[in-house]
Amino acid sequence: ALRAGDTLRTGEGDSYAVIEYADKTRLELSPETVVRLPEDGKRSIQLTQGVLRGNAQVQEQPLVVGTTAAEVHVQGDRFVLSSTGAESV
């Protein structure tokens, strides 16, 4: 199980990981992706590198995804974010 403050890194090739929250919000990490969960246990994640696809369920508080270039607040929608470390889209 993942805990607050954990870092998750996927490998090369066909490697991927899925994080599913209790509210059914689902995040899919593509190969060579690095994310860090917040220390405070809030509904957020830091994308350091790679591609993150998600389907966020509607909640009072949005899902916050941070990158080196931006902070995205997702309120009940599908999304795709990518980060090369220094640049994000």
Tab-separated table of N, CA and C in Angstrom, residues 9-10 29-35 46-52 68 82-85:
chain	number	residue	atom	x	y	z
A	9	ARG	N	7.713	5.056	-8.894
A	9	ARG	CA	8.420	5.176	-10.168
A	9	ARG	C	8.136	3.933	-11.001
A	10	THR	N	7.714	4.133	-12.252
A	10	THR	CA	7.527	2.997	-13.153
A	10	THR	C	8.788	2.809	-13.979
A	29	LEU	N	-0.102	5.623	-14.440
A	29	LEU	CA	1.251	6.087	-14.691
A	29	LEU	C	1.834	5.296	-15.853
A	30	SER	N	2.259	5.995	-16.890
A	30	SER	CA	2.895	5.372	-18.050
A	30	SER	C	4.318	4.959	-17.696
A	31	PRO	N	4.996	4.236	-18.605
A	31	PRO	CA	6.390	3.879	-18.355
A	31	PRO	C	7.263	5.109	-18.091
A	32	GLU	N	8.284	4.936	-17.280
A	32	GLU	CA	9.254	5.981	-16.945
A	32	GLU	C	8.587	7.227	-16.340
A	33	THR	N	7.628	6.995	-15.446
A	33	THR	CA	6.915	8.072	-14.770
A	33	THR	C	7.254	8.054	-13.288
A	34	VAL	N	7.385	9.251	-12.714
A	34	VAL	CA	7.686	9.388	-11.292
A	34	VAL	C	6.663	10.333	-10.670
A	35	VAL	N	5.988	9.866	-9.612
A	35	VAL	CA	5.044	10.712	-8.866
A	35	VAL	C	5.361	10.625	-7.378
A	46	GLN	N	2.226	14.880	-6.959
A	46	GLN	CA	3.256	15.644	-7.665
A	46	GLN	C	3.806	14.775	-8.789
A	47	LEU	N	3.673	15.257	-10.037
A	47	LEU	CA	4.211	14.557	-11.202
A	47	LEU	C	5.595	15.135	-11.487
A	48	THR	N	6.626	14.341	-11.254
A	48	THR	CA	8.001	14.791	-11.440
A	48	THR	C	8.474	14.554	-12.863
A	49	GLN	N	8.043	13.422	-13.433
A	49	GLN	CA	8.500	13.037	-14.770
A	49	GLN	C	7.532	12.031	-15.347
A	50	GLY	N	7.330	12.079	-16.663
A	50	GLY	CA	6.527	11.067	-17.338
A	50	GLY	C	5.130	11.532	-17.702
A	51	VAL	N	4.245	10.549	-17.883
A	51	VAL	CA	2.864	10.810	-18.313
A	51	VAL	C	1.895	10.229	-17.295
A	52	LEU	N	0.942	11.061	-16.900
A	52	LEU	CA	-0.083	10.675	-15.931
A	52	LEU	C	-1.450	10.871	-16.569
A	68	THR	N	6.562	20.632	-12.311
A	68	THR	CA	7.560	21.679	-12.121
A	68	THR	C	7.101	23.009	-12.703
A	82	SER	N	1.817	15.590	-18.808
A	82	SER	CA	3.156	15.043	-18.990
A	82	SER	C	4.169	16.033	-18.460
A	83	SER	N	5.297	15.488	-18.013
A	83	SER	CA	6.375	16.310	-17.483
A	83	SER	C	7.710	15.678	-17.849
A	84	THR	N	8.621	16.508	-18.316
A	84	THR	CA	9.977	16.029	-18.622
A	84	THR	C	10.932	16.474	-17.513
A	85	GLY	N	10.400	16.969	-16.439
A	85	GLY	CA	11.201	17.475	-15.336
A	85	GLY	C	11.259	18.980	-15.383
